[in-house]
CSV table of C-alpha atoms in Angstrom, one decimal:
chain,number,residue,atom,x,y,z
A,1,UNK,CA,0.0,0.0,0.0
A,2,UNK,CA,1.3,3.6,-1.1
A,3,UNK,CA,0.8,5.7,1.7
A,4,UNK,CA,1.9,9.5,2.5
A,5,UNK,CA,1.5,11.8,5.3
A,6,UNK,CA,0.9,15.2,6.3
A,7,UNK,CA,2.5,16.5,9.7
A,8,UNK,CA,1.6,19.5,11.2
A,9,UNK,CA,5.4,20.4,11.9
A,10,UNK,CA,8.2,19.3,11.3
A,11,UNK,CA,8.9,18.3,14.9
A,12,UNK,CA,5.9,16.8,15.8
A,13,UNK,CA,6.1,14.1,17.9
A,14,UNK,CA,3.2,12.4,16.4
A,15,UNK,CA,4.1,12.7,12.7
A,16,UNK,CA,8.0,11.2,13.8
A,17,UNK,CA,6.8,8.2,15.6
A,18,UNK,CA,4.2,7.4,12.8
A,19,UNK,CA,7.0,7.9,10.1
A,20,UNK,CA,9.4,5.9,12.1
A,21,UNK,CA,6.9,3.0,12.7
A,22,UNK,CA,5.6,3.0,9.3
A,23,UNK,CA,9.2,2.7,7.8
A,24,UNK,CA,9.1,-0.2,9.4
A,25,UNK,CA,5.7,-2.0,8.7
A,26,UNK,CA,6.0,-5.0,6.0
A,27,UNK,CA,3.9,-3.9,2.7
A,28,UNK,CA,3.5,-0.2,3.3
A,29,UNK,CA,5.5,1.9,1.0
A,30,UNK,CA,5.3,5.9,2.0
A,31,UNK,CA,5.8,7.8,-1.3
A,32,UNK,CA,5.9,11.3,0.2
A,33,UNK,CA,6.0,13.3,3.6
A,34,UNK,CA,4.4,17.1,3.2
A,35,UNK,CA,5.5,19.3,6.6
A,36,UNK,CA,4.0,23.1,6.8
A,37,UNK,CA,6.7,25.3,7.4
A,38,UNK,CA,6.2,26.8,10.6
A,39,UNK,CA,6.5,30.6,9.2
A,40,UNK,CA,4.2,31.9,7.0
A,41,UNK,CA,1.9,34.9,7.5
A,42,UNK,CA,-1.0,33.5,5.9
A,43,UNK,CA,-1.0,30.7,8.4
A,44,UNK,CA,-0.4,33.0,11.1
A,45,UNK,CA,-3.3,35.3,9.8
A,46,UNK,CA,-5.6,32.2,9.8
A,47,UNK,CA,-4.9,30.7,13.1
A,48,UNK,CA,-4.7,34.0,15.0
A,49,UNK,CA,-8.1,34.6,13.7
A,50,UNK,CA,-9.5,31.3,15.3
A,51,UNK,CA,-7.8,30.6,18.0
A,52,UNK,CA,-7.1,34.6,19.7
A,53,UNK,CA,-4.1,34.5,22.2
A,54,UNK,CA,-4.5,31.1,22.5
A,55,UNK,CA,-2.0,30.6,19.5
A,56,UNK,CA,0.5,32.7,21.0
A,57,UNK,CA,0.5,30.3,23.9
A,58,UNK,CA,0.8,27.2,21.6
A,59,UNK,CA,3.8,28.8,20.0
A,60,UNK,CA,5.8,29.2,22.9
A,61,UNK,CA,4.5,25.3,24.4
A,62,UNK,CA,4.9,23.9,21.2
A,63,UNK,CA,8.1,25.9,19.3
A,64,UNK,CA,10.2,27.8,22.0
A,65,UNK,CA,9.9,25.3,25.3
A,66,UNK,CA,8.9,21.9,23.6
A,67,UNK,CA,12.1,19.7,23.6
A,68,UNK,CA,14.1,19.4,20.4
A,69,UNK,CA,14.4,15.6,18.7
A,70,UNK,CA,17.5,14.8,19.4
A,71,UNK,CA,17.5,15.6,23.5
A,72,UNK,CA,14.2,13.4,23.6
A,73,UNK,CA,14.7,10.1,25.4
A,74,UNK,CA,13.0,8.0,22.5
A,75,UNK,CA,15.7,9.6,20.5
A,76,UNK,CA,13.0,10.0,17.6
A,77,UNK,CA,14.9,11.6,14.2
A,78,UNK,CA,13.5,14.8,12.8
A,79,UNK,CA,11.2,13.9,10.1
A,80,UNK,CA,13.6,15.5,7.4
A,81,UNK,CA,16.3,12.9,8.9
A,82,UNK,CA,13.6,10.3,8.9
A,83,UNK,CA,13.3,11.1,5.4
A,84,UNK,CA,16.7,11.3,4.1
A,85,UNK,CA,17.4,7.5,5.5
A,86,UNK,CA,14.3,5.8,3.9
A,87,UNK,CA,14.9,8.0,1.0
A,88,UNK,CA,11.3,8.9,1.0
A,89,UNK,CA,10.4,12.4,-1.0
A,90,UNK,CA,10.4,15.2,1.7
A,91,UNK,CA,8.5,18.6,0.9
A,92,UNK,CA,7.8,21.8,3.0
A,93,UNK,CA,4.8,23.6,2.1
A,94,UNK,CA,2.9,27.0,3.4
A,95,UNK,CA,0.0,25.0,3.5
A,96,UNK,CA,-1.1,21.7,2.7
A,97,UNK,CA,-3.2,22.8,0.0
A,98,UNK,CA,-0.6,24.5,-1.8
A,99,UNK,CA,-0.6,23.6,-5.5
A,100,UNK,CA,3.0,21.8,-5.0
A,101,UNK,CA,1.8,19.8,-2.4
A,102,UNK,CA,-2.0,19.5,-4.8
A,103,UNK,CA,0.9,18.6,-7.8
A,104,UNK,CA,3.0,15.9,-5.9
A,105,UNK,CA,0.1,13.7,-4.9
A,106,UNK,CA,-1.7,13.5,-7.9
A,107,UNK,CA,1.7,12.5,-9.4
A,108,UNK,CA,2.5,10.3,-6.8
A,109,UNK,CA,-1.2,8.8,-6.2
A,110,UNK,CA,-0.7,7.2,-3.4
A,111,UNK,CA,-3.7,4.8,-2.0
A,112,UNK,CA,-3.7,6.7,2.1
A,113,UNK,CA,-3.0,10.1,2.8
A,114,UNK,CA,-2.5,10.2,6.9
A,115,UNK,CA,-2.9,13.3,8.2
A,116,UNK,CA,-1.0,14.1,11.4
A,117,UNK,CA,-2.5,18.1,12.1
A,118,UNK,CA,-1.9,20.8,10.2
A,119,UNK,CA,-5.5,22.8,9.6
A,120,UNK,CA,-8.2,22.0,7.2
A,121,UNK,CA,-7.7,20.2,3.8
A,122,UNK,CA,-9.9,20.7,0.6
A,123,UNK,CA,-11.7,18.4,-1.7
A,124,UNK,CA,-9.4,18.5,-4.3
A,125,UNK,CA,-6.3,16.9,-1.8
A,126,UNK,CA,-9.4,14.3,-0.2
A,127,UNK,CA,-10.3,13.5,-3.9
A,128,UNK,CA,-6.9,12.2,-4.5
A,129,UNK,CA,-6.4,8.9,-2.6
A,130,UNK,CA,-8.0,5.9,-3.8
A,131,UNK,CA,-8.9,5.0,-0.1
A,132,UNK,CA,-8.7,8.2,1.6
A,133,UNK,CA,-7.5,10.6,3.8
A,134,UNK,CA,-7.1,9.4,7.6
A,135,UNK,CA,-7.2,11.9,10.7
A,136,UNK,CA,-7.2,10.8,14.3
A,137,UNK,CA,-10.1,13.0,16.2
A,138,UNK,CA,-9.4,13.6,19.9
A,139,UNK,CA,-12.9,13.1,20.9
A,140,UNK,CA,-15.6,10.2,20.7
A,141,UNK,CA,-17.2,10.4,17.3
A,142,UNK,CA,-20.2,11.4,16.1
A,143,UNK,CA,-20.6,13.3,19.6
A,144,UNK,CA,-18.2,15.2,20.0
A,145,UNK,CA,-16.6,16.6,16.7
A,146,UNK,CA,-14.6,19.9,16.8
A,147,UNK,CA,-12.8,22.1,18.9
A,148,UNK,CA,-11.5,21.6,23.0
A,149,UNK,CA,-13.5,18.4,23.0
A,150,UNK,CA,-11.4,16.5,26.0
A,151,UNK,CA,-12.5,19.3,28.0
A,152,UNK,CA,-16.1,19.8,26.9
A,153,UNK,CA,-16.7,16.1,27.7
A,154,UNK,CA,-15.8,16.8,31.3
A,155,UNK,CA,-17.7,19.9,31.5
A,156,UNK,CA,-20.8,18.1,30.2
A,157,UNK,CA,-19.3,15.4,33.0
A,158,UNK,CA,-19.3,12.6,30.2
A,159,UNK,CA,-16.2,11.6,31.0
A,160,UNK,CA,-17.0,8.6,29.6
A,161,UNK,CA,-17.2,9.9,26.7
A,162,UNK,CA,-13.0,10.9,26.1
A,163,UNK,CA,-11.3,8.9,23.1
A,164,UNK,CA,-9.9,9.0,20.0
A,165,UNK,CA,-11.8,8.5,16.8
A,166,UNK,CA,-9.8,7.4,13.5
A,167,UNK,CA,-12.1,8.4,10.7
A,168,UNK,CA,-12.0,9.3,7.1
A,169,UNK,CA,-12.0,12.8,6.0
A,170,UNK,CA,-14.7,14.4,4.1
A,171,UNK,CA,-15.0,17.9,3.6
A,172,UNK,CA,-17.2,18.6,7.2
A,173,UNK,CA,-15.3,19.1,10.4
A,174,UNK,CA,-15.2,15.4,12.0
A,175,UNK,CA,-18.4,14.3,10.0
A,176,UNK,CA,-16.4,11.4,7.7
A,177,UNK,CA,-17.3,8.0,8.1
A,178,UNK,CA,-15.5,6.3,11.7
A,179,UNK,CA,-12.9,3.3,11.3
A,180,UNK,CA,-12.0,3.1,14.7
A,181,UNK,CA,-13.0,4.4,17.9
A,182,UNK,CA,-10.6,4.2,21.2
A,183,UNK,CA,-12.1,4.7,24.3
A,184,UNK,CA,-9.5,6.5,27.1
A,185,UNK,CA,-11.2,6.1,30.5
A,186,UNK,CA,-9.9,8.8,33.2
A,187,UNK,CA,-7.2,7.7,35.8
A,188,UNK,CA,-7.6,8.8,39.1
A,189,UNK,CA,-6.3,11.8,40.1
A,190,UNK,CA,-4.8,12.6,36.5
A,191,UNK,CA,-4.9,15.9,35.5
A,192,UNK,CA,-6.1,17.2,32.3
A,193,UNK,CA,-2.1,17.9,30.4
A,194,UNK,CA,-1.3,14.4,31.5
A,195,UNK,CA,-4.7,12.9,30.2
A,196,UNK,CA,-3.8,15.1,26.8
A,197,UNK,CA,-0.1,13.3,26.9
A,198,UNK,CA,-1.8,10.1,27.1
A,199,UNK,CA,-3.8,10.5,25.0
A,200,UNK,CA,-1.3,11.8,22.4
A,201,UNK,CA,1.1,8.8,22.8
A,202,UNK,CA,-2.0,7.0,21.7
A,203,UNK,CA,-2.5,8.5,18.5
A,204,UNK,CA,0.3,7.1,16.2
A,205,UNK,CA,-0.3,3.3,17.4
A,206,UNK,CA,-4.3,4.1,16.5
A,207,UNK,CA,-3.2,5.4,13.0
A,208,UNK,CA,-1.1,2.1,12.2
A,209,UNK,CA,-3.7,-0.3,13.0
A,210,UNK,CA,-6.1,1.7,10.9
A,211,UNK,CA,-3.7,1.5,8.3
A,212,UNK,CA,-3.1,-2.1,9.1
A,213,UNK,CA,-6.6,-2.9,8.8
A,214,UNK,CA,-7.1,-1.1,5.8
A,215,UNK,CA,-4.0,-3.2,3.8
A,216,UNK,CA,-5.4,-6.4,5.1
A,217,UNK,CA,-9.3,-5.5,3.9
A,218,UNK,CA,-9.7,-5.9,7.4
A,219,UNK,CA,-11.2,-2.3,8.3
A,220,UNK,CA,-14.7,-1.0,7.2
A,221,UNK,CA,-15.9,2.2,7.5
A,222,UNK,CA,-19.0,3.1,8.7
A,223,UNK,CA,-21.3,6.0,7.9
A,224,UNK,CA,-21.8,8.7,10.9
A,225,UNK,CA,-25.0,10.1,11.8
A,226,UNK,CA,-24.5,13.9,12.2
A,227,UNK,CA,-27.6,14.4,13.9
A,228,UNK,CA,-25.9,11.7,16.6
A,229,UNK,CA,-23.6,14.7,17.8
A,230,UNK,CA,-22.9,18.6,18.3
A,231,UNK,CA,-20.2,20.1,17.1
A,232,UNK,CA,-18.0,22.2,19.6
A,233,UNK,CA,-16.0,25.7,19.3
A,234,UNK,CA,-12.7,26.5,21.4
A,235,UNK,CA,-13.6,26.6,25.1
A,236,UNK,CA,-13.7,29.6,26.8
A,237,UNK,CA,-11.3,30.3,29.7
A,238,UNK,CA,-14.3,30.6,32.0
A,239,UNK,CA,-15.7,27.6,31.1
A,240,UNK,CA,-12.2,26.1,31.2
A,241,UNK,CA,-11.8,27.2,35.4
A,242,UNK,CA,-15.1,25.4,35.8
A,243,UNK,CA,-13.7,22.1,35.2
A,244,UNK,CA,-13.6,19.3,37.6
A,245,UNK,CA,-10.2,17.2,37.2
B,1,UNK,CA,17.4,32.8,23.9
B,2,UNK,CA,14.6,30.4,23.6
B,3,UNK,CA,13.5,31.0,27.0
B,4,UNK,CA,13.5,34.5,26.8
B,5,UNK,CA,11.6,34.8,23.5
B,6,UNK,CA,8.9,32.8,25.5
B,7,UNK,CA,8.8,35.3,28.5
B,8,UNK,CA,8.8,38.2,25.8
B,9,UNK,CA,6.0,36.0,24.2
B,10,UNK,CA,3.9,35.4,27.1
B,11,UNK,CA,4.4,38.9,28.0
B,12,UNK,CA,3.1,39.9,24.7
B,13,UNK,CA,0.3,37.0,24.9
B,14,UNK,CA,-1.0,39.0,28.3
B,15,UNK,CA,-1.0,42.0,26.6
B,16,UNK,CA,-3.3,41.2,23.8
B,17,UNK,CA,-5.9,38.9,26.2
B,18,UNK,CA,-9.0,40.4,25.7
B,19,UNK,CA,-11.1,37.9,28.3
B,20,UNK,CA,-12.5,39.3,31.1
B,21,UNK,CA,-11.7,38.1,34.4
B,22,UNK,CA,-14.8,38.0,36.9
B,23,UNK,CA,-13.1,40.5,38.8
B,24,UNK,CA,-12.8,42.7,36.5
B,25,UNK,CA,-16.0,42.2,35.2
B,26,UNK,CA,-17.9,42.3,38.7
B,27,UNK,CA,-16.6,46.4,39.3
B,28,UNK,CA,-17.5,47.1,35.6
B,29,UNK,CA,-21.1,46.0,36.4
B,30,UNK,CA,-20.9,47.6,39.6
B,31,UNK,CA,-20.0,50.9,38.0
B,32,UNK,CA,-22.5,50.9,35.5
B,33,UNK,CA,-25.6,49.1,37.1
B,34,UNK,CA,-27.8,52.2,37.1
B,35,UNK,CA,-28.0,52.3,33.6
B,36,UNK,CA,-29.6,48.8,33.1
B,37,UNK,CA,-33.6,49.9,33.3
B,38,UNK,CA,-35.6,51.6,30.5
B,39,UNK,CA,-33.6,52.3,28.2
B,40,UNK,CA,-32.2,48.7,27.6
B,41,UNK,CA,-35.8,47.3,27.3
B,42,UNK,CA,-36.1,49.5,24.9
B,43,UNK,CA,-33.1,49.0,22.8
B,44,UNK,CA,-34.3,45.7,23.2
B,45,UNK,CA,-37.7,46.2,21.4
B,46,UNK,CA,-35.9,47.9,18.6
B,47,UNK,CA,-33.1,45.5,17.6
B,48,UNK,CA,-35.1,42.4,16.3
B,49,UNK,CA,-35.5,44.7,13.1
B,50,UNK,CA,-31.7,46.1,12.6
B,51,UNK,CA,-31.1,42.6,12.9
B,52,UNK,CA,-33.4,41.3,9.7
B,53,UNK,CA,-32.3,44.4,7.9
B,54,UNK,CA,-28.5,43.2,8.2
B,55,UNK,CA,-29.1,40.3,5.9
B,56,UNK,CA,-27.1,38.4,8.3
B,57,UNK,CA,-28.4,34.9,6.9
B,58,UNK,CA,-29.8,33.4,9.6
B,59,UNK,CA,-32.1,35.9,9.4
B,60,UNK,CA,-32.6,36.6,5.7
B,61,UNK,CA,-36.5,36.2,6.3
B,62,UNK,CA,-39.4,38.5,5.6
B,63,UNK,CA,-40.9,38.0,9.2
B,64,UNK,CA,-40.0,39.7,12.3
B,65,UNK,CA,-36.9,38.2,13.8
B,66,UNK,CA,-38.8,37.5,17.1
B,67,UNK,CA,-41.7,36.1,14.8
B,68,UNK,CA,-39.6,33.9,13.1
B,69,UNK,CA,-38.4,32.5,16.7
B,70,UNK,CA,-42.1,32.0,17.7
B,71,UNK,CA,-43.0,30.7,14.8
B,72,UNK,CA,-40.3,28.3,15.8
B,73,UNK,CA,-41.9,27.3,18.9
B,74,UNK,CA,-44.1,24.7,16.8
B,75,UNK,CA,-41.2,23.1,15.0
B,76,UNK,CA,-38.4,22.9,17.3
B,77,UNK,CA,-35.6,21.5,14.9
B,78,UNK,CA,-36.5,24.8,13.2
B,79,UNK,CA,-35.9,26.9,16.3
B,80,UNK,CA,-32.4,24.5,16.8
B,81,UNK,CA,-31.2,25.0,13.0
B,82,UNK,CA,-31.5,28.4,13.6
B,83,UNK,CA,-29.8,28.9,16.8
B,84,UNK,CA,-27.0,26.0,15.5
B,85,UNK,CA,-26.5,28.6,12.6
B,86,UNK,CA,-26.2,31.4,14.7
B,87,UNK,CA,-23.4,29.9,17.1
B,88,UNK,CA,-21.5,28.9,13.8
B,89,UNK,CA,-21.6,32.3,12.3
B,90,UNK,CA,-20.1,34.1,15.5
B,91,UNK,CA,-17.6,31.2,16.3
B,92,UNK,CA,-16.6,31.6,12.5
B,93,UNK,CA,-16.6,35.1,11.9
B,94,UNK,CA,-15.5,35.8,15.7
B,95,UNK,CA,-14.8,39.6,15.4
B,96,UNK,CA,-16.6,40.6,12.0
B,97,UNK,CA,-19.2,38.5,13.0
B,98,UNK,CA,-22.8,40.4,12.0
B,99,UNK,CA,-20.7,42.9,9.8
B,100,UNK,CA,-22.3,44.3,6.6
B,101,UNK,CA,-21.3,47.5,5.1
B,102,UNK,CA,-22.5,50.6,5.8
B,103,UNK,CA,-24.3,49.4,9.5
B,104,UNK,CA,-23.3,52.2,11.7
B,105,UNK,CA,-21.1,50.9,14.5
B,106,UNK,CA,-23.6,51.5,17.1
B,107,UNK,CA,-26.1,48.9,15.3
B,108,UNK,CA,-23.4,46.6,14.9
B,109,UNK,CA,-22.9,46.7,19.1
B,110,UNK,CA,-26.3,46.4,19.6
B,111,UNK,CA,-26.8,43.5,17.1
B,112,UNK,CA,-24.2,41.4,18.4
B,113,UNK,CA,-25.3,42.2,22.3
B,114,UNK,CA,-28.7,41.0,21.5
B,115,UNK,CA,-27.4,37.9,19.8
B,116,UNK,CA,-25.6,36.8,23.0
B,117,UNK,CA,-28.4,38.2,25.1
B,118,UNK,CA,-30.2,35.2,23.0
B,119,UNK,CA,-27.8,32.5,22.9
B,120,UNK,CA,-27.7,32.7,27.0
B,121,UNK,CA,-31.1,32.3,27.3
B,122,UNK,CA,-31.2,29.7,25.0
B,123,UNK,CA,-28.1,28.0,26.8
B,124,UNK,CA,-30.1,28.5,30.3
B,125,UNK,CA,-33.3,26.9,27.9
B,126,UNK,CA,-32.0,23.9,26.5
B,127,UNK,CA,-28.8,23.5,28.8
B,128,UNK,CA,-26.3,23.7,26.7
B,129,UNK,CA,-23.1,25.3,27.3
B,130,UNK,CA,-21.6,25.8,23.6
B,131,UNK,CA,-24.3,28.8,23.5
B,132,UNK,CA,-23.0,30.5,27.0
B,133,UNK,CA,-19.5,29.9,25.3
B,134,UNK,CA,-20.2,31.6,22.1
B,135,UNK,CA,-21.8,34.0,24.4
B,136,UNK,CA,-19.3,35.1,27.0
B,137,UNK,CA,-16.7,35.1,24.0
B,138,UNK,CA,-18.5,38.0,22.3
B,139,UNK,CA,-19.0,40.0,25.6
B,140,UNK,CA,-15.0,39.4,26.1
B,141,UNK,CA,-15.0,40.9,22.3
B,142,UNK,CA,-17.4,44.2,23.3
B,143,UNK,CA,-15.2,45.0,26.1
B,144,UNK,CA,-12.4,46.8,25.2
B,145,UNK,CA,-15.4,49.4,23.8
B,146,UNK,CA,-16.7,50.2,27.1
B,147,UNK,CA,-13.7,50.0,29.5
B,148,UNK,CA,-12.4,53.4,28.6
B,149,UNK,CA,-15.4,54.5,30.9
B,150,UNK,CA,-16.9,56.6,27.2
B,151,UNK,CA,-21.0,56.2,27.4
B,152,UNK,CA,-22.2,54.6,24.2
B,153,UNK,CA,-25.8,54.3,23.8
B,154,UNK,CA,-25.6,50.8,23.6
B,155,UNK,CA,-23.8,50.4,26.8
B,156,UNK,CA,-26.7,49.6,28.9
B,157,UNK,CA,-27.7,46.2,26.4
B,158,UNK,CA,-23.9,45.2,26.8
B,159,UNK,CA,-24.7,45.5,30.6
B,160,UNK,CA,-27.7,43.3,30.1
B,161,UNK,CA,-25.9,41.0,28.0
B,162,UNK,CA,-23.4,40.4,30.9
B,163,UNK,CA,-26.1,40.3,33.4
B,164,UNK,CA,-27.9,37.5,31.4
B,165,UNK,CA,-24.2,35.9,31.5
B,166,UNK,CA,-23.5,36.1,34.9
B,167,UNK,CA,-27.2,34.3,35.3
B,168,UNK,CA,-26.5,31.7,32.8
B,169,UNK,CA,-23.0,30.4,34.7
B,170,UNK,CA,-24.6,31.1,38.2
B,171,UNK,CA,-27.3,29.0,37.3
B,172,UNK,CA,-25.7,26.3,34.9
B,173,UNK,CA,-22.3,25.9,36.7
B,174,UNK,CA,-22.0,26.4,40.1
């Protein structure tokens, strides 16, 4: 199976230990990795625009105090390094939509697209792929599709309702048809940036059974009832104090 | 150097916050109570039509806005569709929400104090939060207007749109 994937960044933890575990996966072949480059002022424009100050404090988490690859304990390349050893096309993009990006996939046609983060992605990149395009959703689909929706479960007090969701994209937010659904019940005592690293560590394993799945003719995809869920906007920081973990 | 652009960062980051802290918010109410009677009923009264006349879509109708929300009462996935499409076009547009050209500023204010005037009362209705979300973000927006202590005429519906707030979390969350 001809696979490629979209990260978010080029650091992202995610994207590196999918890459990494994919390079290693018997009869999966990854044709191309496409990284957003971290500066662009359209991207900044975009993002500011949804997410207020709250991107300003996801740059400084994420790109001034995250740890670099290499002083990691896992020891996890780069994706670029990643790259360069499996000798796997690398390209860095404004945007994932960007026509290069649009150009290299349809010459490359791969079966999967995986997308690891990295904002919304139009028809014409989901039309590619003869299966699809993969996301992991950090809620339980169809309720909870959107925005801050670890913490909206707990303000509801559904905590039974926090998961991970591997679906197919369509061009709704969270509304494509659910392969898998991962249901991460609450520890006792755990706070919600340890729930949220738990719940990321989660993510690349979920993506590689899906893809799994998928090779074998294992994995079906089934439709999602819209009208089976709400879909939720960034949580205010008012809401956000009222939380009970 | 990476740590220091991350203190000048969150520095900068507190700087441009424009959500009101309770605090804050409780002395701005108590400065300004007096001015919530009368005149805000008023203001109410007049704003369903401003509203229809923006062509905002959720309201593109020929009907009163209010009459469209009564007429609502007998078909409520009609009354949710339009309160779903409502909460999508603020979240969306966020600070151009309800913006068509040539609206004098004022209308604009009053426009988007009425809507979250609405989607709290809705949230307190049907008990969901995403509406008293949607609703405290766009007081949080409306702030920085009134803060300077400058007496708009829409000032006492932004007082009745916080009121309405502080009602919704007092009586949904604590």
């Amino acid at each position: 199976m001809n696979v490629a994937l979209l990260a978010p960044i080029a650091t992202s933890h995610y994207s590196r230990q999918l890459l990494k575990s994919l390079s290693l996966e018997p009869g999966i072949s990854i044709c191309t990795v496409i990284v957003r480059s971290p500066f662009s002022i359209n991207r900044f424009r975009a993002e500011y625009r949804r997410d207020g100050v709250r991107l300003l404090r996801k740059i400084r988490e994420k790109l001034l105090l995250s740890e670099q690859p290499s002083t990691e304990p896992t020891s996890i390349p780069g994706l670029k390094e990643l790259c360069l050893e499996h000798k796997i096309p690398y390209l860095v993009v404004s945007d994932h939509n960007h026509p290069r990006a649009e150009q290299l996939l349809k010459k490359l046609q791969p079966d999967l697209i995986l997308f690891t983060g990295g904002g919304l992605i139009r028809k014409v990149i989901l039309n590619i792929p003869s299966i699809g395009v993969l996301n992991c959703h950090s809620g339980i689909l169809p309720a909870y599709r959107g925005m801050d929706v670890v913490e909206w479960a707990l303000l509801e007090g559904l905590s039974n309702h926090i998961g991970l969701t591997l679906h197919m994209m369509d061009s709704g937010i969270d509304s494509g048809p659910i392969l898998l659904t991962r249901h991460v019940p609450l520890q006792y005592q755990e706070k919600l940036p340890e729930l949220r690293k738990r719940m990321e560590e989660m993510l690349p394993n979920l993506m590689l059974e899906a893809v799994r799945g998928l090779s074998e003719g294992k994995l079906t995809a089934r439709t999602q009832t819209i009208t089976h869920g709400k879909q939720y906007f960034v949580m205010h920081p008012r809401l956000k104090s009222k939380i009970k973990i | 150097m990476r740590r220091l652009l991350a203190f000048t960062l969150s520095l900068f980051e507190r700087w441009l916050d424009d959500t009101i802290d309770p605090a804050k918010l409780r002395s701005f109410m108590k400065k300004n109570i007096d001015l919530i009677p009368a005149q805000s009923v008023q203001l109410l009264l007049s704003i369903d039509t401003i509203l229809i006349e923006s062509g905002f879509e959720f309201l593109k109708s020929d009907v009163q806005f209010s009459s469209a929300l009564s007429c609502c009462k007998s078909n409520p996935s009609c009354l949710i569709e339009k309160m779903e499409a409502l909460l999508r076009h603020v979240e969306v547009r966020r600070k151009t929400c309800f913006k068509a050209t040539g609206m004098a500023s004022s209308q604009l204010w009053c426009m988007r104090h009425r809507a979250a005037i609405m989607l709290c009362s809705y949230c307190r209705q049907v008990k969901d939060l995403r509406f008293l979300n949607t609703s405290l973000k766009l007081n949080d927006w409306a702030y920085p207007r009134y803060r300077s202590g400058s007496h708009h005429k829409d000032l006492p519906l932004y007082i009745t749109a916080l009121q309405e707030q502080e009602t919704a979390i007092q009586e949904l969350l604590s």
